[in-house]
JSON list of C-alpha atoms in Angstrom, two decimals:
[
{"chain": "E", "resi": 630, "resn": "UNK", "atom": "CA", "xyz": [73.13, 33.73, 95.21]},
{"chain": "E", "resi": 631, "resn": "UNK", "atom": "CA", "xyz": [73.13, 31.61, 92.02]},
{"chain": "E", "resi": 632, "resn": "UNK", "atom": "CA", "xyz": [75.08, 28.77, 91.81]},
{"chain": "E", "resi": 633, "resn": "UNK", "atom": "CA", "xyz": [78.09, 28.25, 88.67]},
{"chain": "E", "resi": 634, "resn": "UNK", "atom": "CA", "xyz": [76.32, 25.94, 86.58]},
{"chain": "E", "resi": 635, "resn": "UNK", "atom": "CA", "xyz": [76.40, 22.57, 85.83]},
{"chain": "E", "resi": 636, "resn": "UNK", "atom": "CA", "xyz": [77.70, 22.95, 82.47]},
{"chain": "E", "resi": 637, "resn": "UNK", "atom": "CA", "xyz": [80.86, 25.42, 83.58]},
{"chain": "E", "resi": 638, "resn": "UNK", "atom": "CA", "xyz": [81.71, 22.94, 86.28]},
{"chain": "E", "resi": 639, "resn": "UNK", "atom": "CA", "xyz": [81.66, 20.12, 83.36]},
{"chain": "E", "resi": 640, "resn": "UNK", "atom": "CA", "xyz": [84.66, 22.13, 81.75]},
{"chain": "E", "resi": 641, "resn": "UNK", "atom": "CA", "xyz": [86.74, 22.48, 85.26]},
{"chain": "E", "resi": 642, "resn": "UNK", "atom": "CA", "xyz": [88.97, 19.74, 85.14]},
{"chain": "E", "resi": 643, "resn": "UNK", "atom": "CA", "xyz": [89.11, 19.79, 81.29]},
{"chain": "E", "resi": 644, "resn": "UNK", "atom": "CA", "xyz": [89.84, 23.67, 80.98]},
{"chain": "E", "resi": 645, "resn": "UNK", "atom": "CA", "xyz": [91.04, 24.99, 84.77]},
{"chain": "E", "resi": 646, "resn": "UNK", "atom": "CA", "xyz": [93.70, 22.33, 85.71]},
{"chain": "E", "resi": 647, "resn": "UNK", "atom": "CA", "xyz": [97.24, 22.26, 85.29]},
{"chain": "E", "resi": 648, "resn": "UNK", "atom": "CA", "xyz": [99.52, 19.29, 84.37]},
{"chain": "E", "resi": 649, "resn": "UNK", "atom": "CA", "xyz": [101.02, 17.65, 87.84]},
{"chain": "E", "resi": 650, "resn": "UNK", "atom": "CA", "xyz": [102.42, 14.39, 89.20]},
{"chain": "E", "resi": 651, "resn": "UNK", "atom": "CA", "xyz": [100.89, 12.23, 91.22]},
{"chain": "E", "resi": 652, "resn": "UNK", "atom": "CA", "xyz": [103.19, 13.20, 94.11]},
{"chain": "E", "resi": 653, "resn": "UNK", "atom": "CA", "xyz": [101.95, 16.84, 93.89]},
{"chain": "E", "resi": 654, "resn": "UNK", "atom": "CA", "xyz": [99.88, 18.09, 96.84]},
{"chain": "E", "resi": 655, "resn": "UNK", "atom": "CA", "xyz": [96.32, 20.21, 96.05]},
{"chain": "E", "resi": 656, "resn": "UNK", "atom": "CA", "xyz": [94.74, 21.42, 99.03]},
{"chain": "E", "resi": 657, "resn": "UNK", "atom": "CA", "xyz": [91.09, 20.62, 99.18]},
{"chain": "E", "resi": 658, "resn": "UNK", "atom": "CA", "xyz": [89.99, 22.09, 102.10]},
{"chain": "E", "resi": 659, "resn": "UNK", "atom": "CA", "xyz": [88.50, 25.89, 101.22]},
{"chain": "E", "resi": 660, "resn": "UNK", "atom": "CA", "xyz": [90.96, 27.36, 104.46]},
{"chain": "E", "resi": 661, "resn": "UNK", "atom": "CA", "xyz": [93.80, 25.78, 102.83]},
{"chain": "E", "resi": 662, "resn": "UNK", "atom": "CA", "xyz": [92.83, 27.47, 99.36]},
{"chain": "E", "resi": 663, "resn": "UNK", "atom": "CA", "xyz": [92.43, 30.63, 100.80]},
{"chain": "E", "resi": 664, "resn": "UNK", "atom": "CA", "xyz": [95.89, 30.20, 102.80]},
{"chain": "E", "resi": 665, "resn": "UNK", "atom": "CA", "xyz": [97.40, 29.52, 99.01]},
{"chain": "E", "resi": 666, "resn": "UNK", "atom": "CA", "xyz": [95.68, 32.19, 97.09]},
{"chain": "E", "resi": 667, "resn": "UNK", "atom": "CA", "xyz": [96.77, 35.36, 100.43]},
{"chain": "E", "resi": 668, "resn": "UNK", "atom": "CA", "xyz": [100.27, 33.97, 100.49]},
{"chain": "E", "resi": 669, "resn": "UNK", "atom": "CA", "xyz": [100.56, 34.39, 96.70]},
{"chain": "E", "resi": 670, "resn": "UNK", "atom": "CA", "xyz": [99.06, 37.60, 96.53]},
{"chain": "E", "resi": 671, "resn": "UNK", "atom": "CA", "xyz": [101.07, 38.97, 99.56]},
{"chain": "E", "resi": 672, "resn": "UNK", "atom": "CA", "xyz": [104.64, 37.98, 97.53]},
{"chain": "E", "resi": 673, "resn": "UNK", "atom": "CA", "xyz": [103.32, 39.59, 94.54]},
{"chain": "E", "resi": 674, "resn": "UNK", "atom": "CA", "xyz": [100.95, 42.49, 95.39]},
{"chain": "E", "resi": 675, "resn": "UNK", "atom": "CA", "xyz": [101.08, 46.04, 95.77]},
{"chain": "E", "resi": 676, "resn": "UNK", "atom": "CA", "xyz": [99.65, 45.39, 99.50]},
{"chain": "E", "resi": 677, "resn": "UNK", "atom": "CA", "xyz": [100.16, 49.05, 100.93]},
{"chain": "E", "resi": 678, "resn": "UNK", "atom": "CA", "xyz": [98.81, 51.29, 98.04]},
{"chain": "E", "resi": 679, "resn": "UNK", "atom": "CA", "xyz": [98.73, 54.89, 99.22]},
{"chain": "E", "resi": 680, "resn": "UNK", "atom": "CA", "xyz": [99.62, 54.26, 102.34]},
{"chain": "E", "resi": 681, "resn": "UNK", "atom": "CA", "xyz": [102.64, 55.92, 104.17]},
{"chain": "E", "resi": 682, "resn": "UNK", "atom": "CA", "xyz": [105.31, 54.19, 104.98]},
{"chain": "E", "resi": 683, "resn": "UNK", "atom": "CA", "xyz": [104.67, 53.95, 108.76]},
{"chain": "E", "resi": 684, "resn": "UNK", "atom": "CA", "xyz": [101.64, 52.75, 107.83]},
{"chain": "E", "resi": 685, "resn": "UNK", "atom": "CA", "xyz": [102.99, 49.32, 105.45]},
{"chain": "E", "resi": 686, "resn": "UNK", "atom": "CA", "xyz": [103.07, 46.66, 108.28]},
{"chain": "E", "resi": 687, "resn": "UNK", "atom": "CA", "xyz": [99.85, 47.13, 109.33]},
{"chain": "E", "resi": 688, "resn": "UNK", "atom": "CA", "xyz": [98.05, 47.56, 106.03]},
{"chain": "E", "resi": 689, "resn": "UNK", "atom": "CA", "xyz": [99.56, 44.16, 104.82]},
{"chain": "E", "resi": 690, "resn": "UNK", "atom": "CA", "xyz": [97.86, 43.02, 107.71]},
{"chain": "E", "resi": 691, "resn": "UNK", "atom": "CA", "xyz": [94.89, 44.35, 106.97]},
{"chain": "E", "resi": 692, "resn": "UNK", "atom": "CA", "xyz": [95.17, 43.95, 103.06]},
{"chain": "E", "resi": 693, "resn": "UNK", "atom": "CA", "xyz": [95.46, 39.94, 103.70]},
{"chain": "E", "resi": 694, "resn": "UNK", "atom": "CA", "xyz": [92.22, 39.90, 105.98]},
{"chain": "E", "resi": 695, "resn": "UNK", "atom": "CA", "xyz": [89.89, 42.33, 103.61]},
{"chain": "E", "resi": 696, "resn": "UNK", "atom": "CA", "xyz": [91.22, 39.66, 100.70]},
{"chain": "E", "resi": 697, "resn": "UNK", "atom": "CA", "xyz": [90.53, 36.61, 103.07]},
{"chain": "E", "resi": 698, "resn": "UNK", "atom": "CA", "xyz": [87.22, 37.62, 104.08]},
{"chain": "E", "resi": 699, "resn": "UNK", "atom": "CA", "xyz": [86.37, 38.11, 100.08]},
{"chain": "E", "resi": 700, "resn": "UNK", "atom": "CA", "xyz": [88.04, 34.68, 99.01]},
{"chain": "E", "resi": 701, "resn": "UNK", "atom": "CA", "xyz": [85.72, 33.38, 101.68]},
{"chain": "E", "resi": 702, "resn": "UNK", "atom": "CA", "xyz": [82.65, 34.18, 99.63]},
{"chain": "E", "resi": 703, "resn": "UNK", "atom": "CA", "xyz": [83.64, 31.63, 96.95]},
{"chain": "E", "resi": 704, "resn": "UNK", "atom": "CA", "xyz": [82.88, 28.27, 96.39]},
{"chain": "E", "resi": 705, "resn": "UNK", "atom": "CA", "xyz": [85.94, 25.40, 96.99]},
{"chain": "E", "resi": 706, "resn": "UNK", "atom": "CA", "xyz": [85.69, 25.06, 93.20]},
{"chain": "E", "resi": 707, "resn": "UNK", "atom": "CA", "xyz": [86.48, 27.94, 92.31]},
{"chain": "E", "resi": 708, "resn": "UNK", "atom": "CA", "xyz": [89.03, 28.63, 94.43]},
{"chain": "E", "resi": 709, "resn": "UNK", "atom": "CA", "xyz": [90.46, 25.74, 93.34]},
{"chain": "E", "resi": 710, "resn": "UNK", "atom": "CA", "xyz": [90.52, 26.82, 90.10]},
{"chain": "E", "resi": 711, "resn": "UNK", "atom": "CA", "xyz": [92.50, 29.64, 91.13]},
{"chain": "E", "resi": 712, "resn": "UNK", "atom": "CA", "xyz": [95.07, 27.45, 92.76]},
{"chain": "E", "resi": 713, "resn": "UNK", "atom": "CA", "xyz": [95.59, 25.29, 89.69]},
{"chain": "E", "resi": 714, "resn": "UNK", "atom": "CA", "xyz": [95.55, 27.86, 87.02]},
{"chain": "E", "resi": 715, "resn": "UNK", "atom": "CA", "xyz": [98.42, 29.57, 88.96]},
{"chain": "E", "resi": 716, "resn": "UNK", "atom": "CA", "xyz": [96.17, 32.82, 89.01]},
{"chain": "E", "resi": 717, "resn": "UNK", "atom": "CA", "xyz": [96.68, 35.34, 92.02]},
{"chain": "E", "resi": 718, "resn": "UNK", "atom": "CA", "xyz": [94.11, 37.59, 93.10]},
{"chain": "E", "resi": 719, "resn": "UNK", "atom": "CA", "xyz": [95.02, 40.99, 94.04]},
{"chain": "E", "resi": 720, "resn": "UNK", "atom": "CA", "xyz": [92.89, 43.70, 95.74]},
{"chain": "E", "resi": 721, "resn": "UNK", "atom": "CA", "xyz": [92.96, 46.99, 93.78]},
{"chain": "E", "resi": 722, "resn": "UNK", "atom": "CA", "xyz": [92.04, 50.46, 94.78]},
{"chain": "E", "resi": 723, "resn": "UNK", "atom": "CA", "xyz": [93.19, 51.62, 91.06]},
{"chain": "E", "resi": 724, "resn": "UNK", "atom": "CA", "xyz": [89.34, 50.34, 90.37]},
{"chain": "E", "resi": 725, "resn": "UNK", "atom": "CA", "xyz": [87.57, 52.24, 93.37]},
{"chain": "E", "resi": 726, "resn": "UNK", "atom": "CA", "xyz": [89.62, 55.69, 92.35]},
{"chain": "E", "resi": 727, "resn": "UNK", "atom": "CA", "xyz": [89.62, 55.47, 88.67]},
{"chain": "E", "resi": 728, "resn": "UNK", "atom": "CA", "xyz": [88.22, 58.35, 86.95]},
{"chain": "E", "resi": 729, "resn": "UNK", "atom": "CA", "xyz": [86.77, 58.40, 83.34]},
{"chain": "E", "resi": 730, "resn": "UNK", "atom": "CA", "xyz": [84.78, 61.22, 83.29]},
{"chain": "E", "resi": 731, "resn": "UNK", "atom": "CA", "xyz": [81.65, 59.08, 83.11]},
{"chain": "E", "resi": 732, "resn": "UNK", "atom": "CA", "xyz": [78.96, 57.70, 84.90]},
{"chain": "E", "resi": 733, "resn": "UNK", "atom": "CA", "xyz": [79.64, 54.02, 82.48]},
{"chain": "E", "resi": 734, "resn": "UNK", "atom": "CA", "xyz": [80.10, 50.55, 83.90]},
{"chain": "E", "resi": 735, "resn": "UNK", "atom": "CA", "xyz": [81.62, 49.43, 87.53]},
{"chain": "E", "resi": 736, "resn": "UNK", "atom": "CA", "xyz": [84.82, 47.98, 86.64]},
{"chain": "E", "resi": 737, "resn": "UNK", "atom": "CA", "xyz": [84.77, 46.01, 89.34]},
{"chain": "E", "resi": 738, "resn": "UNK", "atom": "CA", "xyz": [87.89, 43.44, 88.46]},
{"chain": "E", "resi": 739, "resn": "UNK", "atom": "CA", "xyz": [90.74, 42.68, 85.37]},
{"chain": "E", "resi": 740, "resn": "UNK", "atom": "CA", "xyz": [92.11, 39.42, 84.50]},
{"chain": "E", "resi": 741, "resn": "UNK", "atom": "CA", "xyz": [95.37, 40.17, 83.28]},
{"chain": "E", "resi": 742, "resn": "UNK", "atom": "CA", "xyz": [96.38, 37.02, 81.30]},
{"chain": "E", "resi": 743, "resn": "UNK", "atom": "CA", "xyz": [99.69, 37.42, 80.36]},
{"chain": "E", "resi": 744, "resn": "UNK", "atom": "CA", "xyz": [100.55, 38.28, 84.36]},
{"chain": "E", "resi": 745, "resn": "UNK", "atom": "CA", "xyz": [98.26, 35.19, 85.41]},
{"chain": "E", "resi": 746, "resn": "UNK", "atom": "CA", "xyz": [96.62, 38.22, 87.89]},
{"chain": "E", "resi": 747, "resn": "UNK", "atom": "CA", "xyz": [92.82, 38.78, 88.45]},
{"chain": "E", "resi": 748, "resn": "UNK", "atom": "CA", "xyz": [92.69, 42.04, 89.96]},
{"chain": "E", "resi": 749, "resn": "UNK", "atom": "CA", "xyz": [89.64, 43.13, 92.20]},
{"chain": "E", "resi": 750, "resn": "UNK", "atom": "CA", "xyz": [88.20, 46.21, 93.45]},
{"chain": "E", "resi": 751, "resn": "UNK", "atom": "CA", "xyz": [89.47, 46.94, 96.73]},
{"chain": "E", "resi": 752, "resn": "UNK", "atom": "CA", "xyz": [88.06, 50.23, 98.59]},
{"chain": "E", "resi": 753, "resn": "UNK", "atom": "CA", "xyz": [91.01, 49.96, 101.06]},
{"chain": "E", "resi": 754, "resn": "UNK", "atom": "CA", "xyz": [88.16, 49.83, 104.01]},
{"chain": "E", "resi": 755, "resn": "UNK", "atom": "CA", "xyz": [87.74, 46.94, 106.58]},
{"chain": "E", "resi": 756, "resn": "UNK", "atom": "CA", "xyz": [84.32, 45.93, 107.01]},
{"chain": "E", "resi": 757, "resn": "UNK", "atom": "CA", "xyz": [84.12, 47.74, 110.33]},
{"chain": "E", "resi": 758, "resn": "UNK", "atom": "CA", "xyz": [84.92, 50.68, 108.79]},
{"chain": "E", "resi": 759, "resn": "UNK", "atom": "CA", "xyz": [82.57, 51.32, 105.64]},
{"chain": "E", "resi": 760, "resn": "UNK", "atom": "CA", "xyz": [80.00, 54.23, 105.66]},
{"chain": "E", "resi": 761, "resn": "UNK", "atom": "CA", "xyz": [76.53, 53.49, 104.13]},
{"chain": "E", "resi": 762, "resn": "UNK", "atom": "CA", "xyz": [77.46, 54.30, 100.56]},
{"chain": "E", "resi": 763, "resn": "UNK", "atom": "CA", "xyz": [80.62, 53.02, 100.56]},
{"chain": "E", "resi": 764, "resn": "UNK", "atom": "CA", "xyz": [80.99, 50.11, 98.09]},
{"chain": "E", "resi": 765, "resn": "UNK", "atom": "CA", "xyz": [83.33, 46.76, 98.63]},
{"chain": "E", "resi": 766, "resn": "UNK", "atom": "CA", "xyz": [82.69, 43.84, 95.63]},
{"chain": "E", "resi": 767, "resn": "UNK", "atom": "CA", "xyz": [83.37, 41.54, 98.77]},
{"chain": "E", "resi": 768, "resn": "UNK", "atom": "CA", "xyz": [80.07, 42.24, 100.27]},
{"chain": "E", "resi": 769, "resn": "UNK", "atom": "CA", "xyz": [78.04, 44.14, 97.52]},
{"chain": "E", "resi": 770, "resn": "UNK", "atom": "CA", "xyz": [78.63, 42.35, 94.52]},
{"chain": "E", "resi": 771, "resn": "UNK", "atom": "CA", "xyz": [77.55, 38.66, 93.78]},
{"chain": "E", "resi": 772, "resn": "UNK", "atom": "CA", "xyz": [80.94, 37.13, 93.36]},
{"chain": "E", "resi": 773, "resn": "UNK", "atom": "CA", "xyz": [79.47, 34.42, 91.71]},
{"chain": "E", "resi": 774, "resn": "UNK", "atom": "CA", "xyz": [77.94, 35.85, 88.42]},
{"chain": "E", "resi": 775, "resn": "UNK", "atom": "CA", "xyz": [81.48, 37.76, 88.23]},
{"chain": "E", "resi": 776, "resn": "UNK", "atom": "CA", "xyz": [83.26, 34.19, 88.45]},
{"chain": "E", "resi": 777, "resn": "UNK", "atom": "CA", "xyz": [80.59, 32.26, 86.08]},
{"chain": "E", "resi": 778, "resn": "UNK", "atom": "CA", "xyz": [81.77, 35.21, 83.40]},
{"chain": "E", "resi": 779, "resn": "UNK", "atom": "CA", "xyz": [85.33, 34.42, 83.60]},
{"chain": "E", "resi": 780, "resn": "UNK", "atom": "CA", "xyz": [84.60, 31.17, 83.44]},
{"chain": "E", "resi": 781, "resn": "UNK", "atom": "CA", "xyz": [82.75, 31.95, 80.27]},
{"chain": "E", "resi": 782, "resn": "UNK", "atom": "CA", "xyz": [86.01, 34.13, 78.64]},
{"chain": "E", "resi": 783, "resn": "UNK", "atom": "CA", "xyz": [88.05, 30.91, 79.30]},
{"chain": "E", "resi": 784, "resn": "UNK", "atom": "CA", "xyz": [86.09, 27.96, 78.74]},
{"chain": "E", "resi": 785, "resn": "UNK", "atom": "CA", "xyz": [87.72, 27.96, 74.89]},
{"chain": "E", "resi": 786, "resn": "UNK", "atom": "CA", "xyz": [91.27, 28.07, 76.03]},
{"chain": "E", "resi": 787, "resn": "UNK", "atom": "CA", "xyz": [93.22, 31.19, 76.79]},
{"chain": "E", "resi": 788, "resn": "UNK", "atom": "CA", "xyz": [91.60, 34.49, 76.22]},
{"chain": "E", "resi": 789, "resn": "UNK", "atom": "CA", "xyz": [92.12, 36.28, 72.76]},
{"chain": "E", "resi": 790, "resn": "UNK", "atom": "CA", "xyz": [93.31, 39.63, 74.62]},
{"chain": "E", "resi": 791, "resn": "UNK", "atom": "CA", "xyz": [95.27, 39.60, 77.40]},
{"chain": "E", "resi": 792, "resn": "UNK", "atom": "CA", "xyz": [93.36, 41.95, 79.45]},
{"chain": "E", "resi": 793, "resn": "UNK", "atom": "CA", "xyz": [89.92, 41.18, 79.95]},
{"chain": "E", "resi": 794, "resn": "UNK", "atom": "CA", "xyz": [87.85, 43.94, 82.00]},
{"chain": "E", "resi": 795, "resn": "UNK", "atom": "CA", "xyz": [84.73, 42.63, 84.24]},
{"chain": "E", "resi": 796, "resn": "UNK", "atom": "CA", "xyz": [82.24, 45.29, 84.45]},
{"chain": "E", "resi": 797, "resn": "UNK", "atom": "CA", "xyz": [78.51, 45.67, 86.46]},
{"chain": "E", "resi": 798, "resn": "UNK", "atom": "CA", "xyz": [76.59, 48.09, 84.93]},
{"chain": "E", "resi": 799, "resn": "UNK", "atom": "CA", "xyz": [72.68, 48.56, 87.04]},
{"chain": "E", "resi": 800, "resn": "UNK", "atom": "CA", "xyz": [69.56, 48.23, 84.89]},
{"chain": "E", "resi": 801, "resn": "UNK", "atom": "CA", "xyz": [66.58, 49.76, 85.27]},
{"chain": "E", "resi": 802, "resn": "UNK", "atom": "CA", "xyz": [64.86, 46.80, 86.85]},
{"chain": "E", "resi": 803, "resn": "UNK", "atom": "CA", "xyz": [67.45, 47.72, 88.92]},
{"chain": "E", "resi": 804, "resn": "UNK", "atom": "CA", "xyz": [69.10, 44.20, 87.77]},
{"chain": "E", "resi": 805, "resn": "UNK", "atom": "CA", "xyz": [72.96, 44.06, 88.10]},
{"chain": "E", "resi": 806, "resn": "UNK", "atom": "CA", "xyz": [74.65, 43.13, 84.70]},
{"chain": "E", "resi": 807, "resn": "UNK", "atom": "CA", "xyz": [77.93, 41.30, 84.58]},
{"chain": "E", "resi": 808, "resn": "UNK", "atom": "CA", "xyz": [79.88, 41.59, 81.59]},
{"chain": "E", "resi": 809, "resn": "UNK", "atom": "CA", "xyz": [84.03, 41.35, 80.21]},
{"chain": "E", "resi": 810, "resn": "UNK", "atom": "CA", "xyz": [85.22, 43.66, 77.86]},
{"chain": "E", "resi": 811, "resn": "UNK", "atom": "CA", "xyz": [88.09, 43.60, 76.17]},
{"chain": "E", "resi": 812, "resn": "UNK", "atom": "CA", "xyz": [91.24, 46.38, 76.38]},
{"chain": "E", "resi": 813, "resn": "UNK", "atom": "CA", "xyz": [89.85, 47.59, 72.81]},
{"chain": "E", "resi": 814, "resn": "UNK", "atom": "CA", "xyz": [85.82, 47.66, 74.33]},
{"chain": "E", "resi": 815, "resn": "UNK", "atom": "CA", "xyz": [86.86, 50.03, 77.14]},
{"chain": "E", "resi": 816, "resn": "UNK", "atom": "CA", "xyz": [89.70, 52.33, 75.08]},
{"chain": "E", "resi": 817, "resn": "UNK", "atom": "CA", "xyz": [88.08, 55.91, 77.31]},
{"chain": "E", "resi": 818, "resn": "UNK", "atom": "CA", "xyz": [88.61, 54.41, 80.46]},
{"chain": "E", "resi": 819, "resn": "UNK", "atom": "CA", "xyz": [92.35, 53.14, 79.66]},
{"chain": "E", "resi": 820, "resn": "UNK", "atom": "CA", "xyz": [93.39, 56.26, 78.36]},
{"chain": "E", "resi": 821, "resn": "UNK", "atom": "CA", "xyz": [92.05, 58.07, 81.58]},
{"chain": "E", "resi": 822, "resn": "UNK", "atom": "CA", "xyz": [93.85, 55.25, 83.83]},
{"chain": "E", "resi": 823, "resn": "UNK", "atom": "CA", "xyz": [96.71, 54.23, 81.93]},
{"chain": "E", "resi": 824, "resn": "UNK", "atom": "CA", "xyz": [97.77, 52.58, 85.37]},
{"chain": "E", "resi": 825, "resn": "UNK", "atom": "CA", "xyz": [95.08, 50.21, 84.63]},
{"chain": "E", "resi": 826, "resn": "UNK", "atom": "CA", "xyz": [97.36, 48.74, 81.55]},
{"chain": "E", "resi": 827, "resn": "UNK", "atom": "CA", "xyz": [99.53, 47.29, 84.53]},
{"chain": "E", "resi": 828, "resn": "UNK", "atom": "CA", "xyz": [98.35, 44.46, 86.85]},
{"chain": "E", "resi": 829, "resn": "UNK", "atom": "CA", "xyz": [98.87, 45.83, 90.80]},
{"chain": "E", "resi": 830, "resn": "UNK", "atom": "CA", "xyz": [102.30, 43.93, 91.07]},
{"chain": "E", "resi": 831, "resn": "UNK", "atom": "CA", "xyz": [104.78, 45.43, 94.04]},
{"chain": "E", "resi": 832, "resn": "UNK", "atom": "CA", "xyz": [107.79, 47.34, 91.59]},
{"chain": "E", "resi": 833, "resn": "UNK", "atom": "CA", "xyz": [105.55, 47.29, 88.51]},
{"chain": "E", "resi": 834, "resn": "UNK", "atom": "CA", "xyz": [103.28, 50.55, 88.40]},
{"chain": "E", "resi": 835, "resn": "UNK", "atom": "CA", "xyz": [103.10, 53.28, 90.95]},
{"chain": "E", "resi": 836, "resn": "UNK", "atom": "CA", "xyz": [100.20, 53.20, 93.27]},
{"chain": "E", "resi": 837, "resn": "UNK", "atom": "CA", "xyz": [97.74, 55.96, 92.71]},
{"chain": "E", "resi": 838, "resn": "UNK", "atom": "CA", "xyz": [97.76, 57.84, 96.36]},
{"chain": "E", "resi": 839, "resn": "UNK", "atom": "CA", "xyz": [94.13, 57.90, 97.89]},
{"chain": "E", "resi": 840, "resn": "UNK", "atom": "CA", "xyz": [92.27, 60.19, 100.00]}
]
């Protein structure tokens, strides 16, 4: 896996860290950064999307494990990051389902600025559970090129758009590109998933049902 470089770690307490007081507590410990970043996400995500409603206790359950497991991939730093820049992470099979008519890009997350929401492909499967081509970011995608290249969108300050798109596209050395688009960059696939234009917030857009 490659490492966030030196230089993008140089801008983390510059460029990632809130204001606090002395008297503040920061977990440092990567279990208690996790425990932060699935507690925030289960008060503000859609947790259950597509599922029935007999269904809702125990996908929270399993919605909080898929999201711990993928949190677990990341370095403390950058979760810590997370923590300080008051950003939740949110699971979200909008990403896995959408449909744009193409064979184009993976989407494979959106930072949703204004929200303070990165949002990250989610097949709704538990580890146990995938089939050979089924495809999880939490296990097949290097996390941390996808982390470096937010890092990258906000090492200037706050982005210019308020939606910035991560997408993986394959190469033909068979090399995995990482790259952010803006809203205005990826104007096909928005208008075939307007549901994309919302962060996956619980009350804020419908869930699209899945199969």
């Amino acid at each position: 896996m490659l490492n966030v470089s030196a230089t993008i770690r140089r801008f983390f307490d510059v460029l990632f860290t809130k204001n606090h007081t002395d008297d503040d507590t920061i977990p440092v410990t990567q279990k208690d950064l996790i425990a932060v970043l699935v507690r925030r996400s289960l008060l503000r995500a859609d947790t259950h999307q597509g599922l029935a409603p007999s269904m809702v206790a125990s996908g929270t359950s399993a919605y909080a494990t898929r999201l711990r497991n993928l949190l677990g991939e990341l370095r403390t730093d950058t979760l810590h990051m997370l923590v300080e820049r008051d950003i939740t992470p949110c699971l979200d099979q909008r990403l896995c389902y959408k449909s744009d008519g193409t064979i184009g890009p993976l989407v494979f997350a959106i930072y949703y600025h204004d929200h303070r929401v990165l949002a990250l492909h989610d097949n709704g499967k538990m580890p146990s559970q995938r089939g050979f081509l089924d495809f999880n970011i939490g296990h097949d995608l290097n996390l941390y090129d996808a982390f470096e290249h937010l890092f990258d969108a906000l090492k200037y300050g706050a982005p210019t758009h308020p939606m910035l798109i991560g997408t993986a596209e394959n190469q033909r050395s068979c090399a995995q590109v990482f790259r952010w688009m803006t809203s205005d960059q990826m104007q096909r696939t928005l208008r075939k998933n307007p549901q994309l234009h919302f962060p996956p917030l619980r009350g804020l857009v419908p869930a699209t049902a899945t199969s």
